[in-house]
Structure formats: structure tokens, C-alpha cells
Amino acid sequence: MSNIYDVVIIGSGPAGLAAGLYASRANMKTLILEKERTGGQIVSTEEVANYPGSIQDATGPSLIARMVEQADEFGAERKIDEVKEINLEGKIKVIKGEKDEYQCKSVIIATGAKPRLLGAPGEKEFTGKGVSYCATCDGAFFEDLQVFVIGGGDSAVEEAMFLTKFARKVTIVHRRDALKAAKSIQEKAFKNEKIDFIWNSEVKELKGDGILESMTLLNRETGEETVIEADEEDGTFGVFVFVGFRPMTDLFDGIVDMERGYIKTDDNMKTNIDGVFAAGDCRVKSLRQVVTATADGAIAAVQAEKYVDNNFGE
Ligand code: NAP
């Protein structure tokens, strides 16, 4: 049984890393699988001001680096391998990755969520050529240019404020007549002289010649279309899209119980399948934050340990 992991954790964002830390600290043989880069979404976040104990100037990458170090210290194994298939039916679960196959006694799904796309014509074509989903990654490319932020939630407004560090002007384009972001965040944005608003409008089309040069907005109230062109001197402008997230759970569709694509769990992070737990942004919950993701990860690992002890103990 020595090649069988006590727990395989799929995903290495804050939920997966916290689960890895708790599981390996409990002496479970632990593997964390990640398909591309360690850290999940938070790696794209500049400021992590609301994670309890965050030090001043803490960034997403620095927080993740410390979590990884902790999980490694306790002996969690980490591997980059994209999971392609899973069999969760038997007592021993089988996870097939692109590179290898893994057997385990319990599974923690911590696959997170990804930015939602607008679905407007031109969006894909101009991604990385004017359209971005990460202010931390791409904000600096728009030094002294005009930037539009699409969305009205916490992410849109916070990232708009961050972008004012670089951009000449930031305009938030929202499809309603009021923001959805927390009042405290809204107040800061309304006070920021570099931020403007366009209400009741959605992006109809993005155009350009190799690089983004124009954006057509549709006013949902009046039906009027407005074409925004890049200043001649600038040649381009930025469109940062923050319109929510979609859960990364396709792999578990029809296998694990879900609600609108998010995995259903009980308070102990248990799914409908024995020995299978879910943690973080991929599950049904009311608040998707680093603090709740790490808490989920800790609970899932402790419950997985109990499950393994009860079902595989000597
Ligand atoms: P969100 O709260 O779901 O907001 C998405 C926004 O995008 C909404 O205003 C929505 O408009 C708009 N939208 C959706 N689809 C659109 C489309 N196709 N075209 C134009 N607009 C569209 O997403 P979020 O801001 O990314 O936040 C996600 C979660 O993370 C939330 O729970 C949030 O509180 C949390 N968060 C917290 C913080 C913080 O506390 N500091 C920071 C970031 C995120 P409608 O209102 O019309 O649907």
C-alpha cells in the first residue's frame, strides 16, 4: 500500500495549500497536484489587505510563497500534472493525470474558479493586446494610457483603483446604474479623481488592427451605441474585465453533486461521495476569500484524516 497516498489534493491555491499543510502535518502521505502554476487566482492579486495577519505590502505571490514553504516543510509532495480523469467510486480512488496515475484513500478538490469572460466579439482576439483579466500582471503596460474596467463588483472597483497607479484615467463601465461592490470600496472609488463611470452599458464589440483600438458600448436603457476610439497619440487603450468567476469543476460534472457548477459540501467539506472533500472557491459558499479558502482547506484535511483513520486504520 506504500504507493497509495492518504490524500491527493487537486489544486494548489490557498485552499489546496492549507489542506496540504494540515494533512502532511498530521503525517498523512500527501500529494498536491496543480495543472499550471502554484497559487491559484491570488497570485494575480496585488494587495492582500484583508487576510488576517497580512503584513503591510503583502502581495498575493508573497503570501503564496510562504504557504508553499510551510506545506513543503511539513512534507507535502507537490507535482505539476493536469488531472484528466478520476474514478472516485472504489475505496481506493484513482486519479489519472496527463503525466501519471495516482491512487489514494481520500481526495480534496480545491480546483478554484477562473475569471468569467465577457463573451463580446473581439475579446479573445485582443486578450494580451489590450484586453486583460489581471491588473497586477498587466497594469504597468498601460502607464499614462486610458483604461476601461468592466464590471461593478468588488474586484472591478478595487482593481480600478489599483490601475490608477499607472493609467492616465480609469473608467468603470457597469451594466447597471449602481455598483455592487461593498460600500467602503465604492466610497474610495467615488473620491478618486482619476476614476470615471459609464452606467447602464455593456461591451458590444472590441476592434483593432493587431492591437485594441476601439470599443463599442451599448446603453441598455436607451439602446444607443457609443464607439470609444484610442487617442491618436496613444494608439491603444486597456480593457480590464472583472465580471465574476466560474468554478473549475467540469471534471467532476455528473460525479460529485453540484449547484450551478459549484460543488456542494456539508460544514465538514464532505461531498456526496465518501472520502471526497471540496475546499475553497470551487464549492458552494457565501464568501470566496483567501481566509475562507484556507479555513476550508484545514477542515477538509482534518476530516480526510478522520475518514482515512476510520476506514483504513489497523
Ligand atoms: P461579482 O461580485 O460576481 O461581480 C461581478 C460584476 O460583473 C457584477 O457587477 C456583474 O453585474 C458584472 N457582470 C457579470 N457579467 C457581466 C457581463 N457579461 N458584462 C458586464 N458586466 C458583467 O464578482 P467579483 O467582483 O469578481 O467578486 C467575486 C467575489 O469575490 C465576491 O464575493 C466579492 O465580494 C469577492 N471579492 C472581495 C474583495 C474584497 O473583499 N476586498 C475583493 C475582490 C473580490 P450584475 O450586477 O449586473 O450581475
GROMACS .gro file of C-alpha atoms and ligand atoms in nm:
model
  362
    1MET     CA    1   0.000   0.000   0.000
    2SER     CA    2   0.306   0.230   0.023
    3ASN     CA    3   0.247   0.397  -0.314
    4ILE     CA    4  -0.105   0.486  -0.219
    5TYR     CA    5  -0.144   0.840  -0.093
    6ASP     CA    6  -0.355   0.903   0.215
    7VAL     CA    7  -0.482   1.214   0.040
    8VAL     CA    8  -0.446   1.371  -0.302
    9ILE     CA    9  -0.534   1.739  -0.316
   10ILE     CA   10  -0.630   1.870  -0.660
   11GLY     CA   11  -0.535   2.238  -0.685
   12SER     CA   12  -0.269   2.446  -0.514
   13GLY     CA   13  -0.437   2.776  -0.432
   14PRO     CA   14  -0.481   2.884  -0.070
   15ALA     CA   15  -0.739   2.606  -0.008
   16GLY     CA   16  -0.516   2.331  -0.152
   17LEU     CA   17  -0.202   2.456   0.020
   18ALA     CA   18  -0.375   2.488   0.358
   19ALA     CA   19  -0.516   2.136   0.316
   20GLY     CA   20  -0.166   2.014   0.223
   21LEU     CA   21  -0.014   2.178   0.526
   22TYR     CA   22  -0.271   2.032   0.766
   23ALA     CA   23  -0.265   1.685   0.609
   24SER     CA   24   0.112   1.650   0.597
   25ARG     CA   25   0.144   1.790   0.948
   26ALA     CA   26  -0.090   1.508   1.056
   27ASN     CA   27   0.158   1.265   0.897
   28MET     CA   28  -0.068   1.178   0.608
   29LYS     CA   29   0.110   1.080   0.287
   30THR     CA   30   0.003   1.388   0.093
   31LEU     CA   31   0.022   1.488  -0.273
   32ILE     CA   32  -0.083   1.828  -0.408
   33LEU     CA   33  -0.150   1.831  -0.783
   34GLU     CA   34  -0.150   2.152  -0.985
   35LYS     CA   35  -0.209   2.187  -1.355
   36GLU     CA   36  -0.015   2.503  -1.430
   37ARG     CA   37   0.116   2.741  -1.168
   38THR     CA   38   0.108   2.714  -0.791
   39GLY     CA   39  -0.105   2.962  -0.603
   40GLY     CA   40  -0.430   2.992  -0.795
   41GLN     CA   41  -0.601   3.324  -0.851
   42ILE     CA   42  -0.449   3.507  -0.556
   43VAL     CA   43  -0.114   3.509  -0.738
   44SER     CA   44  -0.271   3.770  -0.969
   45THR     CA   45  -0.364   3.996  -0.677
   46GLU     CA   46  -0.152   4.293  -0.586
   47GLU     CA   47  -0.280   4.371  -0.242
   48VAL     CA   48  -0.397   4.123   0.021
   49ALA     CA   49  -0.507   4.368   0.285
   50ASN     CA   50  -0.791   4.168   0.437
   51TYR     CA   51  -0.622   3.837   0.515
   52PRO     CA   52  -0.589   3.841   0.894
   53GLY     CA   53  -0.228   3.900   0.994
   54SER     CA   54  -0.132   4.022   0.648
   55ILE     CA   55   0.170   4.242   0.678
   56GLN     CA   56   0.183   4.580   0.507
   57ASP     CA   57   0.271   4.545   0.139
   58ALA     CA   58   0.182   4.173   0.140
   59THR     CA   59   0.107   4.062  -0.216
   60GLY     CA   60  -0.066   3.752  -0.349
   61PRO     CA   61   0.263   3.595  -0.465
   62SER     CA   62   0.442   3.662  -0.134
   63LEU     CA   63   0.156   3.512   0.068
   64ILE     CA   64   0.151   3.202  -0.153
   65ALA     CA   65   0.531   3.165  -0.132
   66ARG     CA   66   0.502   3.146   0.248
   67MET     CA   67   0.215   2.893   0.228
   68VAL     CA   68   0.415   2.674  -0.011
   69GLU     CA   69   0.719   2.685   0.216
   70GLN     CA   70   0.506   2.577   0.511
   71ALA     CA   71   0.342   2.288   0.322
   72ASP     CA   72   0.684   2.173   0.193
   73GLU     CA   73   0.835   2.188   0.543
   74PHE     CA   74   0.570   1.950   0.674
   75GLY     CA   75   0.644   1.706   0.391
   76ALA     CA   76   0.361   1.756   0.142
   77GLU     CA   77   0.464   1.641  -0.206
   78ARG     CA   78   0.378   1.880  -0.489
   79LYS     CA   79   0.358   1.798  -0.856
   80ILE     CA   80   0.256   1.976  -1.177
   81ASP     CA   81   0.024   1.739  -1.362
   82GLU     CA   82  -0.313   1.814  -1.517
   83VAL     CA   83  -0.584   1.577  -1.395
   84LYS     CA   84  -0.770   1.433  -1.694
   85GLU     CA   85  -0.987   1.162  -1.541
   86ILE     CA   86  -1.095   1.048  -1.198
   87ASN     CA   87  -1.253   0.738  -1.054
   88LEU     CA   88  -1.391   0.813  -0.710
   89GLU     CA   89  -1.618   0.508  -0.676
   90GLY     CA   90  -1.398   0.250  -0.505
   91LYS     CA   91  -1.242   0.262  -0.161
   92ILE     CA   92  -0.916   0.344  -0.336
   93LYS     CA   93  -0.966   0.645  -0.561
   94VAL     CA   94  -0.781   0.670  -0.892
   95ILE     CA   95  -0.668   0.999  -1.040
   96LYS     CA   96  -0.532   1.000  -1.394
   97GLY     CA   97  -0.311   1.292  -1.481
   98GLU     CA   98  -0.150   1.384  -1.810
   99LYS     CA   99   0.182   1.251  -1.679
  100ASP     CA  100   0.094   0.985  -1.421
  101GLU     CA  101  -0.174   0.790  -1.243
  102TYR     CA  102  -0.225   0.828  -0.869
  103GLN     CA  103  -0.404   0.611  -0.613
  104CYS     CA  104  -0.531   0.748  -0.286
  105LYS     CA  105  -0.756   0.685   0.010
  106SER     CA  106  -0.914   1.031   0.007
  107VAL     CA  107  -0.938   1.329  -0.226
  108ILE     CA  108  -0.969   1.701  -0.161
  109ILE     CA  109  -1.095   1.900  -0.459
  110ALA     CA  110  -0.956   2.254  -0.442
  111THR     CA  111  -0.969   2.350  -0.808
  112GLY     CA  112  -1.091   2.706  -0.752
  113ALA     CA  113  -1.254   2.937  -1.001
  114LYS     CA  114  -1.140   3.143  -1.300
  115PRO     CA  115  -1.232   3.484  -1.436
  116ARG     CA  116  -1.551   3.491  -1.639
  117LEU     CA  117  -1.527   3.626  -1.993
  118LEU     CA  118  -1.750   3.897  -2.142
  119GLY     CA  119  -1.829   3.692  -2.447
  120ALA     CA  120  -1.807   4.002  -2.671
  121PRO     CA  121  -1.671   3.977  -3.027
  122GLY     CA  122  -1.301   4.066  -3.030
  123GLU     CA  123  -1.246   3.977  -2.663
  124LYS     CA  124  -1.038   3.666  -2.732
  125GLU     CA  125  -0.856   3.821  -3.028
  126PHE     CA  126  -0.736   4.116  -2.822
  127THR     CA  127  -0.656   3.932  -2.498
  128GLY     CA  128  -0.297   4.031  -2.422
  129LYS     CA  129  -0.324   4.304  -2.689
  130GLY     CA  130  -0.531   4.547  -2.486
  131VAL     CA  131  -0.774   4.315  -2.306
  132SER     CA  132  -0.666   4.178  -1.966
  133TYR     CA  133  -0.807   3.993  -1.665
  134CYS     CA  134  -0.521   4.076  -1.428
  135ALA     CA  135  -0.435   4.430  -1.321
  136THR     CA  136  -0.129   4.316  -1.125
  137CYS     CA  137   0.010   4.136  -1.427
  138ASP     CA  138  -0.067   4.392  -1.697
  139GLY     CA  139  -0.137   4.729  -1.529
  140ALA     CA  140   0.215   4.859  -1.589
  141PHE     CA  141   0.175   4.818  -1.966
  142PHE     CA  142  -0.086   5.096  -1.956
  143GLU     CA  143   0.134   5.362  -1.799
  144ASP     CA  144  -0.020   5.701  -1.884
  145LEU     CA  145  -0.282   5.545  -2.114
  146GLN     CA  146  -0.660   5.530  -2.086
  147VAL     CA  147  -0.807   5.223  -1.922
  148PHE     CA  148  -1.162   5.088  -1.901
  149VAL     CA  149  -1.265   4.844  -1.630
  150ILE     CA  150  -1.571   4.630  -1.698
  151GLY     CA  151  -1.785   4.517  -1.401
  152GLY     CA  152  -1.938   4.659  -1.087
  153GLY     CA  153  -1.838   4.417  -0.809
  154ASP     CA  154  -1.558   4.433  -0.551
  155SER     CA  155  -1.296   4.310  -0.798
  156ALA     CA  156  -1.380   4.567  -1.066
  157VAL     CA  157  -1.374   4.862  -0.827
  158GLU     CA  158  -1.065   4.752  -0.631
  159GLU     CA  159  -0.869   4.675  -0.946
  160ALA     CA  160  -0.981   5.007  -1.100
  161MET     CA  161  -0.827   5.185  -0.802
  162PHE     CA  162  -0.507   4.986  -0.840
  163LEU     CA  163  -0.493   5.074  -1.210
  164THR     CA  164  -0.497   5.446  -1.131
  165LYS     CA  165  -0.132   5.396  -1.025
  166PHE     CA  166  -0.049   5.353  -1.392
  167ALA     CA  167  -0.327   5.479  -1.615
  168ARG     CA  168  -0.396   5.842  -1.703
  169LYS     CA  169  -0.766   5.781  -1.650
  170VAL     CA  170  -0.972   5.479  -1.546
  171THR     CA  171  -1.337   5.447  -1.648
  172ILE     CA  172  -1.554   5.183  -1.485
  173VAL     CA  173  -1.817   5.055  -1.728
  174HIS     CA  174  -2.106   4.889  -1.547
  175ARG     CA  175  -2.421   4.739  -1.694
  176ARG     CA  176  -2.639   4.874  -1.410
  177ASP     CA  177  -2.691   5.222  -1.261
  178ALA     CA  178  -2.528   5.136  -0.926
  179LEU     CA  179  -2.223   4.940  -0.818
  180LYS     CA  180  -2.246   4.605  -0.644
  181ALA     CA  181  -1.912   4.648  -0.461
  182ALA     CA  182  -1.901   4.694  -0.082
  183LYS     CA  183  -1.993   5.050   0.024
  184SER     CA  184  -1.648   5.112   0.176
  185ILE     CA  185  -1.481   5.023  -0.155
  186GLN     CA  186  -1.730   5.234  -0.354
  187GLU     CA  187  -1.665   5.541  -0.138
  188LYS     CA  188  -1.293   5.527  -0.211
  189ALA     CA  189  -1.357   5.492  -0.583
  190PHE     CA  190  -1.602   5.785  -0.594
  191LYS     CA  191  -1.341   6.003  -0.422
  192ASN     CA  192  -1.066   5.903  -0.664
  193GLU     CA  193  -1.027   6.183  -0.919
  194LYS     CA  194  -0.878   5.954  -1.180
  195ILE     CA  195  -1.188   5.730  -1.186
  196ASP     CA  196  -1.492   5.795  -1.407
  197PHE     CA  197  -1.807   5.589  -1.459
  198ILE     CA  198  -2.020   5.486  -1.753
  199TRP     CA  199  -2.351   5.340  -1.633
  200ASN     CA  200  -2.608   5.102  -1.783
  201SER     CA  201  -2.366   4.996  -2.053
  202GLU     CA  202  -2.218   4.676  -2.182
  203VAL     CA  203  -1.938   4.597  -2.425
  204LYS     CA  204  -2.075   4.513  -2.767
  205GLU     CA  205  -1.754   4.476  -2.963
  206LEU     CA  206  -1.378   4.522  -2.944
  207LYS     CA  207  -1.183   4.611  -3.257
  208GLY     CA  208  -0.835   4.697  -3.376
  209ASP     CA  209  -0.559   4.613  -3.615
  210GLY     CA  210  -0.331   4.375  -3.422
  211ILE     CA  211  -0.385   4.582  -3.107
  212LEU     CA  212  -0.703   4.708  -2.939
  213GLU     CA  213  -0.807   5.040  -3.092
  214SER     CA  214  -1.181   5.075  -3.034
  215MET     CA  215  -1.467   4.953  -2.818
  216THR     CA  216  -1.838   4.976  -2.889
  217LEU     CA  217  -2.061   5.019  -2.585
  218LEU     CA  218  -2.434   4.958  -2.585
  219ASN     CA  219  -2.650   5.158  -2.346
  220ARG     CA  220  -2.904   4.910  -2.214
  221GLU     CA  221  -3.154   5.180  -2.124
  222THR     CA  222  -3.154   5.382  -2.446
  223GLY     CA  223  -3.022   5.126  -2.695
  224GLU     CA  224  -2.765   5.387  -2.802
  225GLU     CA  225  -2.425   5.269  -2.921
  226THR     CA  226  -2.107   5.463  -2.845
  227VAL     CA  227  -1.774   5.392  -3.009
  228ILE     CA  228  -1.471   5.469  -2.795
  229GLU     CA  229  -1.157   5.517  -3.002
  230ALA     CA  230  -0.799   5.520  -2.877
  231ASP     CA  231  -0.639   5.865  -2.871
  232GLU     CA  232  -0.435   5.909  -3.185
  233GLU     CA  233  -0.118   5.968  -2.985
  234ASP     CA  234  -0.176   5.662  -2.762
  235GLY     CA  235  -0.273   5.423  -3.041
  236THR     CA  236  -0.442   5.190  -2.793
  237PHE     CA  237  -0.612   5.167  -2.452
  238GLY     CA  238  -0.672   4.898  -2.193
  239VAL     CA  239  -0.986   4.699  -2.118
  240PHE     CA  240  -0.970   4.512  -1.787
  241VAL     CA  241  -1.252   4.264  -1.738
  242PHE     CA  242  -1.370   4.180  -1.384
  243VAL     CA  243  -1.715   4.029  -1.426
  244GLY     CA  244  -1.701   3.746  -1.177
  245PHE     CA  245  -1.573   3.393  -1.180
  246ARG     CA  246  -1.664   3.044  -1.296
  247PRO     CA  247  -1.582   2.731  -1.097
  248MET     CA  248  -1.322   2.490  -1.234
  249THR     CA  249  -1.529   2.180  -1.180
  250ASP     CA  250  -1.600   2.035  -1.528
  251LEU     CA  251  -1.400   1.724  -1.441
  252PHE     CA  252  -1.643   1.636  -1.162
  253ASP     CA  253  -1.962   1.703  -1.356
  254GLY     CA  254  -2.206   1.416  -1.310
  255ILE     CA  255  -1.980   1.259  -1.044
  256VAL     CA  256  -1.998   1.497  -0.750
  257ASP     CA  257  -2.317   1.685  -0.655
  258MET     CA  258  -2.311   2.047  -0.767
  259GLU     CA  259  -2.520   2.364  -0.777
  260ARG     CA  260  -2.464   2.599  -1.072
  261GLY     CA  261  -2.125   2.435  -1.125
  262TYR     CA  262  -2.010   2.478  -0.763
  263ILE     CA  263  -1.954   2.162  -0.555
  264LYS     CA  264  -2.197   2.101  -0.272
  265THR     CA  265  -2.046   2.009   0.066
  266ASP     CA  266  -2.160   1.992   0.425
  267ASP     CA  267  -1.997   2.200   0.701
  268ASN     CA  268  -1.717   1.944   0.716
  269MET     CA  269  -1.635   1.992   0.345
  270LYS     CA  270  -1.769   1.643   0.267
  271THR     CA  271  -1.919   1.590  -0.077
  272ASN     CA  272  -2.182   1.327  -0.156
  273ILE     CA  273  -1.902   1.072  -0.210
  274ASP     CA  274  -1.731   0.906   0.087
  275GLY     CA  275  -1.370   1.013   0.118
  276VAL     CA  276  -1.411   1.303  -0.124
  277PHE     CA  277  -1.398   1.658   0.010
  278ALA     CA  278  -1.405   2.002  -0.153
  279ALA     CA  279  -1.247   2.327  -0.032
  280GLY     CA  280  -1.222   2.688  -0.145
  281ASP     CA  281  -1.379   2.879  -0.433
  282CYS     CA  282  -1.494   2.566  -0.620
  283ARG     CA  283  -1.759   2.486  -0.360
  284VAL     CA  284  -2.098   2.639  -0.283
  285LYS     CA  285  -2.038   2.909  -0.020
  286SER     CA  286  -2.127   3.267   0.066
  287LEU     CA  287  -1.782   3.427   0.076
  288ARG     CA  288  -1.496   3.344  -0.159
  289GLN     CA  289  -1.185   3.488   0.002
  290VAL     CA  290  -0.837   3.363   0.094
  291VAL     CA  291  -0.938   3.345   0.458
  292THR     CA  292  -1.237   3.122   0.386
  293ALA     CA  293  -1.040   2.911   0.137
  294THR     CA  294  -0.765   2.834   0.388
  295ALA     CA  295  -1.025   2.757   0.656
  296ASP     CA  296  -1.200   2.515   0.417
  297GLY     CA  297  -0.866   2.351   0.340
  298ALA     CA  298  -0.786   2.298   0.707
  299ILE     CA  299  -1.131   2.148   0.779
  300ALA     CA  300  -1.116   1.922   0.471
  301ALA     CA  301  -0.772   1.789   0.570
  302VAL     CA  302  -0.876   1.714   0.928
  303GLN     CA  303  -1.190   1.539   0.803
  304ALA     CA  304  -0.992   1.344   0.543
  305GLU     CA  305  -0.757   1.229   0.819
  306LYS     CA  306  -1.054   1.109   1.027
  307TYR     CA  307  -1.200   0.934   0.725
  308VAL     CA  308  -0.872   0.755   0.646
  309ASP     CA  309  -0.824   0.654   1.012
  310ASN     CA  310  -1.178   0.516   1.036
  311ASN     CA  311  -1.172   0.332   0.706
  312PHE     CA  312  -0.811   0.220   0.665
  313GLY     CA  313  -0.685   0.211   1.029
  314GLU     CA  314  -0.512  -0.108   1.151
  315NAP     P1  315  -1.910   3.966  -0.863
  315NAP     O1  316  -1.930   4.016  -0.725
  315NAP     O2  317  -1.984   3.846  -0.910
  315NAP     O3  318  -1.943   4.089  -0.960
  315NAP     C1  319  -1.942   4.072  -1.099
  315NAP     C2  320  -1.981   4.202  -1.163
  315NAP     O4  321  -1.967   4.190  -1.304
  315NAP     C3  322  -2.125   4.242  -1.135
  315NAP     O5  323  -2.132   4.379  -1.119
  315NAP     C4  324  -2.196   4.198  -1.265
  315NAP     O6  325  -2.305   4.278  -1.296
  315NAP     C5  326  -2.090   4.222  -1.368
  315NAP     N1  327  -2.104   4.134  -1.485
  315NAP     C6  328  -2.122   3.999  -1.489
  315NAP     N2  329  -2.124   3.954  -1.616
  315NAP     C7  330  -2.109   4.063  -1.694
  315NAP     C8  331  -2.101   4.084  -1.834
  315NAP     N3  332  -2.110   3.981  -1.920
  315NAP     N4  333  -2.085   4.210  -1.879
  315NAP     C9  334  -2.074   4.314  -1.793
  315NAP     N5  335  -2.079   4.301  -1.660
  315NAP    C10  336  -2.096   4.178  -1.611
  315NAP     O7  337  -1.757   3.935  -0.894
  315NAP     P2  338  -1.624   3.993  -0.828
  315NAP     O8  339  -1.627   4.139  -0.816
  315NAP     O9  340  -1.515   3.933  -0.906
  315NAP    O10  341  -1.622   3.930  -0.684
  315NAP    C11  342  -1.631   3.788  -0.665
  315NAP    C12  343  -1.632   3.758  -0.514
  315NAP    O11  344  -1.506   3.794  -0.456
  315NAP    C13  345  -1.738   3.838  -0.440
  315NAP    O12  346  -1.792   3.759  -0.339
  315NAP    C14  347  -1.660   3.954  -0.383
  315NAP    O13  348  -1.719   4.009  -0.266
  315NAP    C15  349  -1.525   3.888  -0.353
  315NAP     N6  350  -1.417   3.989  -0.356
  315NAP    C16  351  -1.392   4.054  -0.240
  315NAP    C17  352  -1.292   4.150  -0.235
  315NAP    C18  353  -1.268   4.221  -0.105
  315NAP    O14  354  -1.342   4.199  -0.012
  315NAP     N7  355  -1.168   4.302  -0.094
  315NAP    C19  356  -1.218   4.180  -0.350
  315NAP    C20  357  -1.247   4.111  -0.469
  315NAP    C21  358  -1.348   4.016  -0.470
  315NAP     P3  359  -2.452   4.245  -1.238
  315NAP    O15  360  -2.456   4.305  -1.101
  315NAP    O16  361  -2.540   4.313  -1.337
  315NAP    O17  362  -2.468   4.096  -1.241
   0.00000   0.00000   0.00000
